[in-house]
């Protein structure tokens, strides 16, 4: 097409880059009430799942809702009403419909340049103080592209992170997966450089690193198993080398230290895996209408059974007649 013949309504070509985003739900049941959301350039936020779904069912855009309608959601986190915005900057931070908390932007770096969140993974860590129903007291942990873990506490009306720890070697591995173990205050961290760490969630200290991990960990699940004398905790992990591994979590000893955990067994599946825990054991039967070919084959076998049964009956009748004739001849 000639340059002068290009239609005026053809939009200009643009390059669209899709950045990684992450999401986590809380509580970890079949009926979660909250979800956390963030990405490389998206600040962390926590949402009320029922309110967000309500807006979606009505076909409404949460971004178009008036922020005043969500004061009750903000009260769930802080227990107080939000003060009205008094400046343009605060107006831009007004929560959307269903959104109950949002993290502030990170402080600028040493060159006064803005820092992006770079969020790659998110996990909720429940708090032992969570006693009031409907109140979110869980901490939210995020893992970043540059190997950092940040801890937020939405329930304490704090929009900035309360801890920041460098776990993986900087610029050598992004935090890909986070899984907490509440019993021992452990946080299991897998990065994109094929490392799996056990971190003290209270102090942010790496307790140990698992050995012989040959693939990037893609999914983790903490298992609590009741044995004869005690309840033990194990870690189940899937990785991109198509292996599923079962780990122990080490044993604690003096001064908050912990002995290194080991790989107990591994299984090669041949396919990429993800791990999830079912809330309860259920079974179901799938009913499917047979195809025409299957129906004809089934009828064929049914008719054959009837014919075979009739033939056996005829044969038995003939044998009985022969036996009667034999007895008459003898008499």
XYZ file of C-alpha atoms in Angstrom:
331
model
C 0.000 0.000 0.000
C 1.330 3.401 -0.892
C 2.354 5.668 1.923
C -0.299 8.227 1.081
C -3.107 5.619 1.099
C -2.846 4.580 4.775
C -6.295 4.952 6.439
C -6.455 7.653 9.067
C -8.068 5.344 11.660
C -5.169 2.843 11.749
C -3.501 3.197 15.184
C 0.214 3.613 15.536
C 2.077 0.368 16.251
C 3.290 0.055 19.829
C 5.441 -2.467 21.657
C 3.629 -3.851 24.707
C 5.700 -5.412 27.489
C 3.951 -7.745 29.917
C 5.608 -7.589 33.333
C 5.415 -10.339 35.935
C 2.710 -10.020 38.579
C 1.973 -12.097 41.665
C -1.054 -12.875 43.822
C -1.798 -14.707 47.084
C -5.028 -15.551 48.945
C -5.861 -15.585 52.656
C -6.846 -17.565 54.628
C -5.546 -20.736 53.009
C -8.932 -22.468 52.847
C -11.591 -23.139 50.234
C -13.226 -19.788 51.138
C -10.535 -17.055 51.236
C -11.591 -13.534 52.244
C -8.598 -11.502 51.056
C -6.058 -11.463 48.283
C -2.801 -9.564 47.854
C -1.618 -8.341 44.477
C 1.566 -6.737 43.165
C 4.090 -6.749 40.352
C 7.348 -5.359 39.059
C 5.823 -1.901 38.688
C 2.651 -2.451 40.740
C 2.777 -1.601 44.478
C 1.516 -4.243 46.877
C -2.181 -3.987 47.738
C -4.650 -6.077 49.750
C -8.255 -6.521 48.640
C -11.478 -7.853 50.113
C -12.358 -10.768 47.865
C -16.168 -10.686 48.458
C -16.380 -6.942 47.699
C -14.245 -7.252 44.578
C -16.317 -10.171 43.274
C -19.492 -8.239 44.031
C -18.320 -5.382 41.815
C -17.382 -7.841 39.050
C -20.786 -9.571 39.215
C -22.487 -6.212 38.771
C -20.288 -5.485 35.771
C -18.754 -2.472 37.483
C -15.156 -1.324 37.292
C -13.662 -0.980 40.803
C -11.625 1.972 39.554
C -14.853 3.879 38.826
C -16.331 3.386 42.290
C -16.382 6.266 44.730
C -13.772 5.825 47.412
C -16.265 6.803 50.107
C -18.131 3.549 49.545
C -15.143 1.583 50.741
C -14.697 3.196 54.137
C -15.945 0.036 55.828
C -13.219 -1.966 54.085
C -10.572 0.418 55.348
C -12.008 0.081 58.842
C -11.460 -3.677 58.671
C -7.718 -3.051 58.577
C -7.267 -0.040 60.825
C -10.383 -0.047 63.004
C -10.798 3.668 62.244
C -12.233 5.697 59.413
C -9.780 7.151 56.922
C -9.369 10.888 57.108
C -10.527 12.776 54.017
C -7.855 13.531 51.466
C -6.498 17.041 51.781
C -4.138 17.209 48.815
C -3.846 15.957 45.254
C -1.183 13.454 46.311
C -3.431 11.911 48.955
C -6.386 11.850 46.559
C -4.354 9.749 44.160
C -3.836 7.233 46.972
C -7.546 6.808 47.690
C -8.421 3.135 47.816
C -10.475 1.539 45.067
C -13.712 -0.338 45.677
C -12.755 -3.591 47.420
C -9.198 -2.453 48.119
C -8.554 -2.257 51.866
C -4.849 -1.407 51.963
C -2.085 -0.259 49.638
C 1.655 0.041 50.215
C 3.425 3.329 49.722
C 6.059 3.751 47.046
C 9.571 2.777 48.034
C 11.990 5.570 48.979
C 14.186 6.861 46.169
C 17.658 5.424 45.753
C 20.953 7.221 46.432
C 20.635 9.072 43.120
C 17.090 10.217 43.983
C 15.674 7.913 41.326
C 12.385 6.085 41.969
C 12.569 2.423 42.942
C 10.080 -0.041 41.497
C 8.588 -2.787 43.732
C 9.908 -5.592 41.470
C 7.511 -8.051 43.153
C 7.779 -11.646 41.908
C 6.101 -13.630 44.720
C 3.710 -12.999 47.633
C 2.758 -14.962 50.758
C 0.552 -14.335 53.793
C 2.001 -15.200 57.213
C -0.830 -15.542 59.789
C -0.370 -13.901 63.172
C -0.990 -15.554 66.524
C -2.752 -12.324 67.599
C -5.491 -12.769 65.026
C -8.468 -13.289 67.298
C -11.084 -10.848 66.036
C -13.212 -12.234 63.251
C -13.127 -10.156 60.098
C -9.848 -8.441 61.042
C -6.779 -9.032 58.922
C -3.727 -9.274 61.182
C -1.555 -11.416 58.929
C 1.763 -10.134 57.666
C 2.343 -10.026 53.924
C 5.752 -11.062 52.597
C 6.920 -10.259 49.078
C 9.934 -11.572 47.185
C 11.525 -9.376 44.549
C 13.393 -9.647 41.286
C 16.649 -8.558 42.963
C 16.544 -11.229 45.702
C 15.040 -9.088 48.484
C 12.252 -10.019 50.925
C 10.032 -7.259 52.335
C 7.538 -7.671 55.171
C 4.363 -5.566 55.414
C 1.787 -5.413 58.199
C -1.491 -4.118 56.717
C -3.415 -4.685 59.945
C -1.266 -2.171 61.837
C -2.107 0.726 59.522
C 1.447 0.837 58.225
C 1.798 1.521 54.513
C 5.566 1.021 54.471
C 7.435 -2.247 54.874
C 8.643 -3.059 58.374
C 11.536 -5.321 57.325
C 13.738 -5.673 54.258
C 16.246 -8.515 53.948
C 18.635 -9.455 51.150
C 18.226 -13.238 50.894
C 19.517 -14.236 47.468
C 22.716 -12.858 45.990
C 21.881 -9.484 44.498
C 21.144 -9.531 40.759
C 21.797 -13.283 40.589
C 18.388 -14.708 41.429
C 14.801 -13.517 41.733
C 12.650 -14.760 44.618
C 10.273 -17.118 42.837
C 8.324 -18.826 45.644
C 7.616 -18.169 49.352
C 6.040 -20.618 51.810
C 5.782 -20.108 55.608
C 5.843 -22.759 58.324
C 4.110 -21.305 61.369
C 5.262 -23.901 63.887
C 8.955 -22.995 63.701
C 8.763 -19.390 62.399
C 10.356 -20.596 59.189
C 9.986 -19.084 55.756
C 11.066 -21.279 52.842
C 12.388 -19.261 49.925
C 13.137 -20.501 46.421
C 14.907 -18.328 43.849
C 15.487 -18.544 40.111
C 19.136 -19.542 40.626
C 18.164 -23.046 41.855
C 18.565 -22.207 45.536
C 16.214 -23.166 48.365
C 16.645 -21.404 51.719
C 15.157 -21.749 55.189
C 14.832 -18.260 56.695
C 14.072 -17.218 60.264
C 10.983 -15.078 59.681
C 11.414 -13.156 62.934
C 15.039 -12.149 62.372
C 15.396 -12.360 58.598
C 18.425 -14.627 58.928
C 19.158 -17.491 56.544
C 19.363 -20.598 58.734
C 20.528 -22.985 56.039
C 20.422 -23.726 52.334
C 19.401 -27.094 50.912
C 22.023 -28.946 48.883
C 21.870 -30.626 45.478
C 18.929 -28.671 44.057
C 19.386 -29.114 40.305
C 16.295 -27.223 39.126
C 14.577 -23.950 39.939
C 11.925 -24.486 42.612
C 8.502 -23.656 41.178
C 6.148 -24.735 43.974
C 6.399 -25.505 47.707
C 4.018 -27.019 50.240
C 4.499 -27.506 53.994
C 3.163 -30.843 55.266
C 2.316 -31.632 58.889
C 2.258 -35.392 59.493
C 1.142 -37.122 62.693
C 3.474 -40.002 63.520
C 3.319 -42.433 66.440
C 4.880 -40.184 69.088
C 4.854 -36.674 67.619
C 3.750 -34.486 64.749
C 6.484 -33.786 62.209
C 6.793 -31.132 59.540
C 8.041 -31.830 56.024
C 8.479 -29.742 52.905
C 7.296 -30.887 49.491
C 8.749 -29.123 46.470
C 8.363 -29.234 42.695
C 11.016 -27.864 40.360
C 11.557 -27.086 36.694
C 13.795 -30.148 36.267
C 10.535 -32.149 36.542
C 11.344 -33.589 39.936
C 9.180 -33.662 43.043
C 11.246 -33.735 46.239
C 10.403 -34.376 49.884
C 12.569 -32.530 52.435
C 12.850 -32.497 56.185
C 13.174 -29.065 57.797
C 16.211 -29.721 59.982
C 16.317 -29.661 63.763
C 16.867 -26.642 66.028
C 19.701 -26.335 68.494
C 21.185 -23.624 70.742
C 21.059 -19.874 70.084
C 18.343 -19.977 67.457
C 20.398 -22.061 65.040
C 19.096 -24.934 62.952
C 20.772 -27.943 61.415
C 20.582 -28.235 57.669
C 17.568 -30.032 56.230
C 18.020 -32.892 53.782
C 16.311 -34.272 50.712
C 14.575 -37.451 51.854
C 13.467 -38.683 48.441
C 12.781 -37.471 44.926
C 10.564 -38.628 42.083
C 10.955 -37.844 38.371
C 7.548 -37.130 36.843
C 8.588 -36.292 33.281
C 6.408 -33.174 33.225
C 6.424 -29.781 34.932
C 4.546 -29.843 38.229
C 2.665 -27.649 40.660
C 1.657 -28.643 44.190
C -1.543 -27.872 46.092
C -3.271 -29.272 49.162
C -6.902 -30.408 49.012
C -9.041 -29.137 51.892
C -10.810 -32.470 52.242
C -10.939 -35.783 50.458
C -13.742 -35.869 47.914
C -14.716 -38.278 45.176
C -16.953 -37.840 42.197
C -18.132 -39.801 39.181
C -18.231 -38.360 35.700
C -21.223 -39.575 33.670
C -20.784 -39.529 29.907
C -23.232 -40.513 27.202
C -21.781 -43.341 25.052
C -21.072 -42.644 21.397
C -23.042 -44.415 18.649
C -20.163 -46.802 17.982
C -19.829 -47.643 21.681
C -23.593 -48.205 21.953
C -23.581 -50.608 18.968
C -20.654 -52.542 20.434
C -22.382 -52.775 23.826
C -25.584 -54.056 22.185
C -23.551 -56.628 20.267
C -22.029 -58.045 23.441
C -25.423 -58.014 25.171
C -27.046 -59.965 22.324
C -24.173 -62.431 22.278
C -24.715 -63.112 25.969
C -28.432 -63.733 25.407
C -27.784 -66.076 22.455
C -25.162 -67.971 24.458
C -27.542 -68.365 27.379
C -30.331 -69.597 25.068
C -27.973 -72.104 23.439
C -26.979 -73.468 26.835
C -30.641 -73.843 27.789
C -31.430 -75.681 24.532
C -28.454 -77.982 25.054
C -29.517 -78.825 28.597
C -33.097 -79.575 27.423
C -31.794 -81.923 24.726
C -29.628 -83.756 27.240
C -32.585 -84.259 29.563
C -34.699 -85.709 26.717
C -31.917 -88.151 25.813
C -31.641 -89.259 29.432
C -35.391 -89.951 29.626
C -35.293 -92.045 26.416
C -32.382 -94.040 27.790
C -34.288 -94.891 30.959
C -37.361 -96.010 28.966
C -35.245 -98.330 26.792
C -33.766 -100.026 29.881
C -37.159 -100.549 31.423
